[in-house]
Amino acid sequence: MRKNALGRSLTAAAVACTVSLAATAIPAWAQDANTVKIGVLTDMSGPYSAMGGQGSVVAAKMAVEDCLKNECKGMKIEILSADNQNKPDVGVTRAREWLDRDKVEAIADLTNSSVALAVQKLIKDKGGIAMYSGPATGALTTAECAPNGFHWMFDTYSQAAGAAAALTKLGNKSWYFVTVDYAFGHSLEKDASDVVKANGGTVVGSVRHPLNASDFSSFLLQAQASKAQVIGLADGGTDVVNAIKQARSFAVGGKDQRLVALLVFLSDVHALGLEAAQGLVYTDGFYWDYDEQTRAFSKRFESQFKNIKPTMVQAGVYSSVYQFLKARAAAKTSDWKVVAQKMREIPIADAVMRNASIRPDGRVIHDMYLYQVKTPAESKGPWDYLKLLSVIPAQQAFRPMDAACPLVKQ
């Protein structure tokens, strides 16, 4: 009797063990199709926190709210968030934990180009979906492209194609760059240089500064001494804000030179104030006062986030998360291959994007806009900072598909 009981006990244990092992072997996409986790990986406290940061988390939650009212009824959706600290090792470690341990299906924002490239390599190996609204490097849709990586809002080419092309055509032929010394800055300088040269201009030199620099005096004075007609700031976040402030104090970019910021966000203009920022020309992918839809979206965002208007990064997080959720609901599975295909099939239609679509290389193309910062006298109230100079159509705003991406047909 004891022998039979022992045998039954061992058999039960073996069955339980087999079930447990089978459960752990089930891939993440085969889990509950109505439960979805999305991670927002961003800069929470560093130089890019104002353009992304906690505002990106708010934008992602707004996308969840909207989808639950419509396409995602009955689904359980959870938003996780983390600070990548602008360090690739920190960012990729958290992304791996999310994918392996927390069964996160999609990662959004990914501000910082080095972090984004590290995560792109990770998802090529492990699966999942990444939607890049914060990083600018063009490598995400060229040599490092992935079938499950989507570059959503802007890149270094889109920023250069607008301002650099327009200013060079207006006769500003000689350029000198002040560039942040990592992948994003290098890419921004290269793309702007290529556009300048393609329009008959020349690059007379460049100088590089560390990320999150506090003193730009030596870099700006070198640029001023170059006698270039245009000093191009190939940086972003607090770096570009500090560089512009210090340029004004040193009278850099005065009568005989033009100071151009190649990557500016609404949060930067707000930090600078119109007195310091007036006259700056730059390319943006989203402005709160563009039309009725953008005004309604931005009013809602502002009510949930410190009375602050959204940047194009935060608006891009909303758009990308909403598109992912619509695709996820339509796919009725969390298999990333199926969802990624649905993301490409379903038209992008939301409060943020205009004339948007996803190319085979993962680049999301859409209209971009050339803006000029208003003078204090032109502004009619809080956050009334920009005047539209021109619309850059989606097909012209972004780099043509590159054969360096293996997803592009030869």
Tab-separated table of C-alpha atoms in Angstrom:
chain	number	residue	atom	x	y	z
A	1	MET	CA	0.000	0.000	0.000
A	2	ARG	CA	2.750	2.433	0.952
A	3	LYS	CA	4.603	1.463	-2.214
A	4	ASN	CA	1.544	2.275	-4.410
A	5	ALA	CA	0.975	5.568	-2.581
A	6	LEU	CA	4.607	6.486	-3.002
A	7	GLY	CA	4.395	5.595	-6.691
A	8	ARG	CA	1.291	7.723	-7.158
A	9	SER	CA	2.978	10.578	-5.308
A	10	LEU	CA	6.067	10.381	-7.506
A	11	THR	CA	3.920	10.192	-10.637
A	12	ALA	CA	1.949	13.260	-9.575
A	13	ALA	CA	5.157	15.126	-8.860
A	14	ALA	CA	6.536	14.159	-12.252
A	15	VAL	CA	3.359	15.353	-13.970
A	16	ALA	CA	3.455	18.621	-12.048
A	17	CYS	CA	7.089	19.065	-12.990
A	18	THR	CA	6.283	18.369	-16.643
A	19	VAL	CA	3.434	20.901	-16.609
A	20	SER	CA	5.675	23.474	-14.956
A	21	LEU	CA	8.432	22.948	-17.498
A	22	ALA	CA	5.933	23.132	-20.337
A	23	ALA	CA	4.593	26.393	-18.962
A	24	THR	CA	8.036	27.977	-18.793
A	25	ALA	CA	8.712	26.870	-22.347
A	26	ILE	CA	5.682	28.733	-23.717
A	27	PRO	CA	6.880	31.904	-25.462
A	28	ALA	CA	5.706	35.293	-24.245
A	29	TRP	CA	3.440	35.791	-27.265
A	30	ALA	CA	1.435	32.652	-26.410
A	31	GLN	CA	0.332	34.034	-23.039
A	32	ASP	CA	-3.062	35.663	-22.378
A	33	ALA	CA	-3.905	37.516	-25.600
A	34	ASN	CA	-5.939	40.110	-23.685
A	35	THR	CA	-3.098	41.164	-21.364
A	36	VAL	CA	-0.484	43.582	-22.727
A	37	LYS	CA	2.542	45.211	-21.101
A	38	ILE	CA	4.379	48.160	-22.651
A	39	GLY	CA	7.591	49.679	-21.310
A	40	VAL	CA	8.541	53.344	-21.674
A	41	LEU	CA	12.339	53.536	-21.547
A	42	THR	CA	13.429	57.158	-21.409
A	43	ASP	CA	15.652	59.783	-19.793
A	44	MET	CA	13.950	60.635	-16.510
A	45	SER	CA	16.508	62.990	-14.996
A	46	GLY	CA	19.179	63.920	-17.547
A	47	PRO	CA	19.531	66.338	-20.483
A	48	TYR	CA	16.634	64.828	-22.461
A	49	SER	CA	14.124	64.471	-19.633
A	50	ALA	CA	12.126	67.566	-20.604
A	51	MET	CA	11.488	66.397	-24.163
A	52	GLY	CA	10.715	62.811	-23.068
A	53	GLY	CA	10.884	61.688	-19.452
A	54	GLN	CA	7.740	61.488	-17.380
A	55	GLY	CA	5.856	63.292	-20.122
A	56	SER	CA	6.420	60.284	-22.373
A	57	VAL	CA	4.834	58.057	-19.722
A	58	VAL	CA	1.810	60.369	-19.600
A	59	ALA	CA	1.544	60.234	-23.403
A	60	ALA	CA	1.686	56.418	-23.391
A	61	LYS	CA	-1.086	56.276	-20.795
A	62	MET	CA	-3.202	58.621	-22.923
A	63	ALA	CA	-2.821	56.194	-25.839
A	64	VAL	CA	-3.975	53.360	-23.580
A	65	GLU	CA	-7.014	55.381	-22.472
A	66	ASP	CA	-7.998	56.078	-26.071
A	67	CYS	CA	-7.518	52.509	-27.262
A	68	LEU	CA	-9.513	51.060	-24.346
A	69	LYS	CA	-12.445	53.247	-25.400
A	70	ASN	CA	-12.261	51.955	-28.950
A	71	GLU	CA	-10.192	49.132	-30.466
A	72	CYS	CA	-8.897	47.670	-27.194
A	73	LYS	CA	-12.144	47.203	-25.253
A	74	GLY	CA	-11.854	44.318	-22.783
A	75	MET	CA	-8.050	44.221	-22.825
A	76	LYS	CA	-5.823	44.634	-19.776
A	77	ILE	CA	-2.969	47.037	-20.574
A	78	GLU	CA	-0.137	47.970	-18.244
A	79	ILE	CA	2.504	50.700	-18.722
A	80	LEU	CA	5.923	50.217	-17.113
A	81	SER	CA	8.602	52.921	-17.114
A	82	ALA	CA	12.305	53.239	-16.368
A	83	ASP	CA	15.210	55.689	-16.569
A	84	ASN	CA	17.869	54.648	-19.075
A	85	GLN	CA	20.287	57.223	-17.583
A	86	ASN	CA	21.557	57.795	-21.146
A	87	LYS	CA	23.728	54.691	-20.746
A	88	PRO	CA	23.459	51.826	-23.262
A	89	ASP	CA	24.306	49.172	-20.660
A	90	VAL	CA	21.644	50.463	-18.261
A	91	GLY	CA	19.044	50.723	-21.007
A	92	VAL	CA	19.654	47.310	-22.556
A	93	THR	CA	19.734	45.604	-19.129
A	94	ARG	CA	16.315	47.011	-18.267
A	95	ALA	CA	14.952	46.137	-21.710
A	96	ARG	CA	16.169	42.540	-21.322
A	97	GLU	CA	14.541	42.279	-17.886
A	98	TRP	CA	11.280	43.570	-19.284
A	99	LEU	CA	11.304	41.104	-22.183
A	100	ASP	CA	12.447	38.055	-20.180
A	101	ARG	CA	10.981	38.535	-16.727
A	102	ASP	CA	8.039	40.910	-17.114
A	103	LYS	CA	6.801	39.713	-20.529
A	104	VAL	CA	6.767	43.227	-21.917
A	105	GLU	CA	5.751	43.120	-25.590
A	106	ALA	CA	6.725	46.600	-26.760
A	107	ILE	CA	9.173	49.292	-25.662
A	108	ALA	CA	8.566	52.960	-26.479
A	109	ASP	CA	10.448	56.280	-26.571
A	110	LEU	CA	14.066	55.050	-26.059
A	111	THR	CA	15.492	58.564	-25.921
A	112	ASN	CA	19.263	58.542	-26.602
A	113	SER	CA	20.668	57.096	-29.809
A	114	SER	CA	23.263	54.864	-28.157
A	115	VAL	CA	20.605	53.279	-25.942
A	116	ALA	CA	18.313	52.830	-28.945
A	117	LEU	CA	20.972	51.064	-31.021
A	118	ALA	CA	21.748	48.708	-28.119
A	119	VAL	CA	18.052	47.853	-27.725
A	120	GLN	CA	17.688	47.376	-31.482
A	121	LYS	CA	20.361	44.677	-31.365
A	122	LEU	CA	18.586	43.073	-28.401
A	123	ILE	CA	15.187	42.821	-30.096
A	124	LYS	CA	16.777	41.355	-33.221
A	125	ASP	CA	17.850	38.438	-31.028
A	126	LYS	CA	14.997	38.182	-28.524
A	127	GLY	CA	11.947	39.485	-30.359
A	128	GLY	CA	9.471	42.035	-29.078
A	129	ILE	CA	8.772	45.426	-30.646
A	130	ALA	CA	10.588	48.738	-30.182
A	131	MET	CA	9.162	52.132	-31.167
A	132	TYR	CA	11.714	54.942	-31.253
A	133	SER	CA	10.360	58.465	-30.740
A	134	GLY	CA	13.269	60.006	-28.831
A	135	PRO	CA	16.499	58.930	-30.588
A	136	ALA	CA	17.680	60.660	-33.760
A	137	THR	CA	20.288	58.349	-35.295
A	138	GLY	CA	19.507	57.272	-38.844
A	139	ALA	CA	21.253	53.933	-38.303
A	140	LEU	CA	17.998	52.523	-36.897
A	141	THR	CA	16.576	52.370	-40.422
A	142	THR	CA	19.788	51.821	-42.396
A	143	ALA	CA	22.568	49.407	-41.367
A	144	GLU	CA	20.921	48.516	-38.026
A	145	CYS	CA	17.317	48.213	-39.209
A	146	ALA	CA	15.093	45.448	-37.832
A	147	PRO	CA	11.669	44.043	-38.808
A	148	ASN	CA	10.463	44.762	-35.271
A	149	GLY	CA	12.001	48.225	-34.870
A	150	PHE	CA	10.019	51.343	-35.859
A	151	HIS	CA	11.574	54.816	-35.975
A	152	TRP	CA	8.569	56.982	-35.286
A	153	MET	CA	8.963	60.741	-35.095
A	154	PHE	CA	12.192	62.282	-36.422
A	155	ASP	CA	15.812	61.513	-37.219
A	156	THR	CA	18.980	63.420	-38.001
A	157	TYR	CA	18.140	63.569	-41.699
A	158	SER	CA	14.675	65.036	-41.161
A	159	GLN	CA	16.145	67.739	-38.939
A	160	ALA	CA	18.907	68.573	-41.409
A	161	ALA	CA	16.753	68.382	-44.540
A	162	GLY	CA	14.551	71.242	-43.381
A	163	ALA	CA	16.721	73.887	-41.760
A	164	ALA	CA	20.082	73.154	-43.422
A	165	ALA	CA	18.631	72.951	-46.927
A	166	ALA	CA	16.496	76.072	-46.537
A	167	LEU	CA	19.280	78.220	-45.086
A	168	THR	CA	21.902	77.072	-47.577
A	169	LYS	CA	19.563	77.850	-50.469
A	170	LEU	CA	19.108	81.345	-49.007
A	171	GLY	CA	22.843	81.987	-49.389
A	172	ASN	CA	24.219	80.788	-46.050
A	173	LYS	CA	26.900	78.700	-47.757
A	174	SER	CA	29.680	78.150	-45.177
A	175	TRP	CA	28.991	76.121	-42.029
A	176	TYR	CA	30.816	75.204	-38.823
A	177	PHE	CA	29.398	72.611	-36.414
A	178	VAL	CA	29.441	72.402	-32.626
A	179	THR	CA	28.598	68.737	-32.034
A	180	VAL	CA	27.839	66.533	-29.026
A	181	ASP	CA	30.359	63.697	-29.015
A	182	TYR	CA	28.335	60.483	-29.388
A	183	ALA	CA	26.310	58.629	-32.033
A	184	PHE	CA	23.432	61.120	-32.181
A	185	GLY	CA	25.652	64.183	-32.638
A	186	HIS	CA	27.911	62.495	-35.179
A	187	SER	CA	24.891	61.440	-37.233
A	188	LEU	CA	23.256	64.870	-37.024
A	189	GLU	CA	26.451	66.619	-38.139
A	190	LYS	CA	26.974	64.182	-41.034
A	191	ASP	CA	23.424	64.473	-42.339
A	192	ALA	CA	23.438	68.259	-42.071
A	193	SER	CA	26.858	68.404	-43.778
A	194	ASP	CA	25.605	66.221	-46.630
A	195	VAL	CA	22.556	68.470	-47.119
A	196	VAL	CA	24.692	71.628	-47.020
A	197	LYS	CA	27.107	70.245	-49.624
A	198	ALA	CA	24.291	68.943	-51.820
A	199	ASN	CA	22.911	72.495	-51.938
A	200	GLY	CA	26.212	74.087	-52.922
A	201	GLY	CA	27.561	74.922	-49.471
A	202	THR	CA	30.779	74.006	-47.654
A	203	VAL	CA	31.668	72.823	-44.155
A	204	VAL	CA	34.714	74.688	-42.889
A	205	GLY	CA	35.131	72.705	-39.667
A	206	SER	CA	33.636	71.307	-36.479
A	207	VAL	CA	34.350	70.850	-32.775
A	208	ARG	CA	32.929	68.233	-30.410
A	209	HIS	CA	31.797	68.604	-26.813
A	210	PRO	CA	30.829	66.002	-24.171
A	211	LEU	CA	27.218	65.142	-23.411
A	212	ASN	CA	25.665	67.317	-20.707
A	213	ALA	CA	28.406	69.946	-20.920
A	214	SER	CA	28.174	73.029	-18.719
A	215	ASP	CA	30.738	75.344	-20.351
A	216	PHE	CA	30.484	75.927	-24.105
A	217	SER	CA	32.688	79.020	-24.268
A	218	SER	CA	35.747	77.447	-25.909
A	219	PHE	CA	33.638	75.535	-28.449
A	220	LEU	CA	31.590	78.583	-29.389
A	221	LEU	CA	34.615	80.852	-29.678
A	222	GLN	CA	36.290	78.340	-32.003
A	223	ALA	CA	33.157	78.363	-34.124
A	224	GLN	CA	33.063	82.155	-34.129
A	225	ALA	CA	36.730	82.352	-35.154
A	226	SER	CA	36.014	80.121	-38.159
A	227	LYS	CA	34.199	83.057	-39.831
A	228	ALA	CA	31.593	80.586	-41.112
A	229	GLN	CA	28.276	82.134	-42.085
A	230	VAL	CA	26.370	79.544	-40.056
A	231	ILE	CA	27.225	77.930	-36.734
A	232	GLY	CA	25.224	74.724	-36.534
A	233	LEU	CA	24.522	73.253	-33.118
A	234	ALA	CA	24.426	69.479	-33.573
A	235	ASP	CA	23.219	68.597	-30.079
A	236	GLY	CA	19.998	68.592	-28.109
A	237	GLY	CA	18.265	68.804	-24.742
A	238	THR	CA	19.978	70.885	-22.068
A	239	ASP	CA	23.112	70.969	-24.223
A	240	VAL	CA	21.436	72.999	-26.946
A	241	VAL	CA	19.719	75.230	-24.373
A	242	ASN	CA	23.019	75.996	-22.624
A	243	ALA	CA	24.839	76.484	-25.918
A	244	ILE	CA	22.273	79.012	-27.157
A	245	LYS	CA	22.266	80.914	-23.856
A	246	GLN	CA	26.051	81.116	-23.791
A	247	ALA	CA	26.212	82.017	-27.486
A	248	ARG	CA	23.990	84.996	-26.782
A	249	SER	CA	26.211	86.114	-23.906
A	250	PHE	CA	29.344	85.889	-26.097
A	251	ALA	CA	27.602	87.557	-29.052
A	252	VAL	CA	28.188	84.427	-31.122
A	253	GLY	CA	25.838	84.207	-34.075
A	254	GLY	CA	25.464	87.946	-34.396
A	255	LYS	CA	25.406	90.187	-37.436
A	256	ASP	CA	27.829	88.257	-39.664
A	257	GLN	CA	27.014	84.739	-38.456
A	258	ARG	CA	23.798	82.853	-38.010
A	259	LEU	CA	23.272	80.474	-35.088
A	260	VAL	CA	21.196	77.450	-36.076
A	261	ALA	CA	20.039	74.668	-33.759
A	262	LEU	CA	19.518	71.479	-35.749
A	263	LEU	CA	17.504	69.710	-33.070
A	264	VAL	CA	15.246	71.872	-30.925
A	265	PHE	CA	12.150	70.883	-29.012
A	266	LEU	CA	9.311	73.007	-27.714
A	267	SER	CA	10.639	72.320	-24.203
A	268	ASP	CA	13.941	73.942	-25.225
A	269	VAL	CA	12.225	77.073	-26.498
A	270	HIS	CA	10.248	77.201	-23.261
A	271	ALA	CA	13.437	76.872	-21.197
A	272	LEU	CA	15.196	79.570	-23.208
A	273	GLY	CA	12.340	82.051	-23.294
A	274	LEU	CA	11.435	84.067	-26.390
A	275	GLU	CA	13.968	86.777	-25.672
A	276	ALA	CA	16.852	84.321	-26.122
A	277	ALA	CA	15.227	81.973	-28.642
A	278	GLN	CA	13.580	84.483	-30.994
A	279	GLY	CA	14.458	84.032	-34.642
A	280	LEU	CA	15.676	80.440	-34.350
A	281	VAL	CA	14.629	78.356	-37.346
A	282	TYR	CA	14.228	74.613	-36.903
A	283	THR	CA	12.308	71.555	-38.062
A	284	ASP	CA	9.665	69.930	-35.858
A	285	GLY	CA	7.341	66.963	-36.254
A	286	PHE	CA	4.590	68.216	-33.969
A	287	TYR	CA	3.399	71.568	-32.629
A	288	TRP	CA	0.476	71.914	-30.300
A	289	ASP	CA	-1.149	74.799	-32.222
A	290	TYR	CA	-1.058	73.271	-35.717
A	291	ASP	CA	-4.769	72.417	-36.032
A	292	GLU	CA	-7.869	71.543	-34.013
A	293	GLN	CA	-6.752	67.957	-33.386
A	294	THR	CA	-3.317	68.938	-32.084
A	295	ARG	CA	-4.840	71.620	-29.872
A	296	ALA	CA	-7.334	69.179	-28.327
A	297	PHE	CA	-4.653	66.529	-27.773
A	298	SER	CA	-2.263	69.044	-26.233
A	299	LYS	CA	-4.906	70.514	-23.940
A	300	ARG	CA	-5.586	67.044	-22.594
A	301	PHE	CA	-1.875	66.297	-22.166
A	302	GLU	CA	-1.342	69.620	-20.415
A	303	SER	CA	-4.119	68.886	-17.940
A	304	GLN	CA	-2.372	65.651	-16.947
A	305	PHE	CA	1.216	66.887	-16.940
A	306	LYS	CA	2.141	70.011	-14.994
A	307	ASN	CA	0.408	72.447	-17.385
A	308	ILE	CA	3.120	71.717	-19.962
A	309	LYS	CA	2.536	71.349	-23.702
A	310	PRO	CA	3.859	68.137	-25.338
A	311	THR	CA	7.048	67.932	-27.383
A	312	MET	CA	7.270	65.954	-30.608
A	313	VAL	CA	8.910	63.098	-28.671
A	314	GLN	CA	6.001	62.832	-26.258
A	315	ALA	CA	3.499	63.185	-29.095
A	316	GLY	CA	5.385	60.440	-30.949
A	317	VAL	CA	5.146	58.136	-27.940
A	318	TYR	CA	1.377	58.603	-27.956
A	319	SER	CA	1.124	57.878	-31.680
A	320	SER	CA	3.427	54.845	-31.620
A	321	VAL	CA	1.829	53.232	-28.564
A	322	TYR	CA	-1.656	53.777	-29.997
A	323	GLN	CA	-0.633	52.216	-33.325
A	324	PHE	CA	0.921	49.241	-31.548
A	325	LEU	CA	-2.212	48.716	-29.448
A	326	LYS	CA	-4.510	48.908	-32.473
A	327	ALA	CA	-2.351	46.314	-34.214
A	328	ARG	CA	-2.206	44.152	-31.090
A	329	ALA	CA	-5.998	44.193	-30.779
A	330	ALA	CA	-6.453	43.348	-34.460
A	331	ALA	CA	-3.877	40.549	-34.340
A	332	LYS	CA	-5.506	38.878	-31.301
A	333	THR	CA	-2.081	37.487	-30.388
A	334	SER	CA	1.095	38.830	-28.855
A	335	ASP	CA	3.296	37.155	-31.463
A	336	TRP	CA	5.512	40.114	-32.361
A	337	LYS	CA	5.839	39.017	-35.992
A	338	VAL	CA	2.084	39.146	-36.485
A	339	VAL	CA	1.706	42.409	-34.572
A	340	ALA	CA	4.562	44.092	-36.464
A	341	GLN	CA	2.919	43.188	-39.757
A	342	LYS	CA	-0.418	44.554	-38.526
A	343	MET	CA	1.308	47.801	-37.524
A	344	ARG	CA	2.380	48.211	-41.139
A	345	GLU	CA	-1.049	47.303	-42.530
A	346	ILE	CA	-3.255	49.503	-40.349
A	347	PRO	CA	-3.300	53.162	-41.469
A	348	ILE	CA	-1.716	55.582	-38.979
A	349	ALA	CA	-4.537	57.954	-38.068
A	350	ASP	CA	-4.377	59.905	-34.813
A	351	ALA	CA	-4.181	63.403	-33.349
A	352	VAL	CA	-0.440	63.641	-33.924
A	353	MET	CA	0.575	62.377	-37.386
A	354	ARG	CA	-0.332	63.727	-40.837
A	355	ASN	CA	0.098	61.703	-44.056
A	356	ALA	CA	1.911	58.957	-42.142
A	357	SER	CA	2.914	55.456	-43.185
A	358	ILE	CA	5.537	52.832	-42.308
A	359	ARG	CA	8.201	51.964	-44.865
A	360	PRO	CA	9.783	48.488	-45.173
A	361	ASP	CA	12.913	49.754	-43.375
A	362	GLY	CA	10.861	50.692	-40.282
A	363	ARG	CA	10.985	54.444	-40.918
A	364	VAL	CA	7.644	56.118	-40.198
A	365	ILE	CA	7.324	58.943	-42.695
A	366	HIS	CA	4.955	61.866	-42.150
A	367	ASP	CA	4.775	65.587	-42.768
A	368	MET	CA	7.415	67.676	-41.014
A	369	TYR	CA	7.316	71.431	-40.426
A	370	LEU	CA	9.786	74.297	-40.667
A	371	TYR	CA	9.141	76.768	-37.846
A	372	GLN	CA	10.619	80.044	-36.669
A	373	VAL	CA	10.526	81.124	-33.031
A	374	LYS	CA	8.412	84.235	-32.540
A	375	THR	CA	9.601	87.470	-31.014
A	376	PRO	CA	8.132	88.393	-27.612
A	377	ALA	CA	5.964	90.974	-29.370
A	378	GLU	CA	4.522	88.376	-31.767
A	379	SER	CA	3.511	85.920	-29.032
A	380	LYS	CA	-0.121	86.181	-27.972
A	381	GLY	CA	0.064	84.114	-24.793
A	382	PRO	CA	1.604	81.158	-22.917
A	383	TRP	CA	3.224	78.559	-25.204
A	384	ASP	CA	2.531	80.667	-28.308
A	385	TYR	CA	6.107	80.313	-29.488
A	386	LEU	CA	6.259	79.287	-33.145
A	387	LYS	CA	5.179	80.467	-36.565
A	388	LEU	CA	4.973	78.026	-39.460
A	389	LEU	CA	7.260	78.765	-42.393
A	390	SER	CA	6.543	75.707	-44.534
A	391	VAL	CA	5.267	72.122	-44.554
A	392	ILE	CA	7.804	69.511	-45.678
A	393	PRO	CA	5.822	66.643	-47.289
A	394	ALA	CA	6.362	63.164	-45.882
A	395	GLN	CA	8.075	61.848	-49.016
A	396	GLN	CA	10.618	64.685	-48.934
A	397	ALA	CA	11.170	65.001	-45.188
A	398	PHE	CA	13.038	61.727	-44.688
A	399	ARG	CA	16.066	60.005	-46.158
A	400	PRO	CA	15.258	57.719	-49.115
A	401	MET	CA	15.409	54.030	-48.263
A	402	ASP	CA	18.976	52.782	-48.089
A	403	ALA	CA	20.176	49.432	-49.438
A	404	ALA	CA	22.320	49.142	-46.292
A	405	CYS	CA	19.109	47.969	-44.602
A	406	PRO	CA	18.582	44.280	-45.415
A	407	LEU	CA	14.794	44.815	-45.374
A	408	VAL	CA	15.049	47.038	-48.447
A	409	LYS	CA	14.721	45.156	-51.728
A	410	GLN	CA	17.780	45.517	-53.889
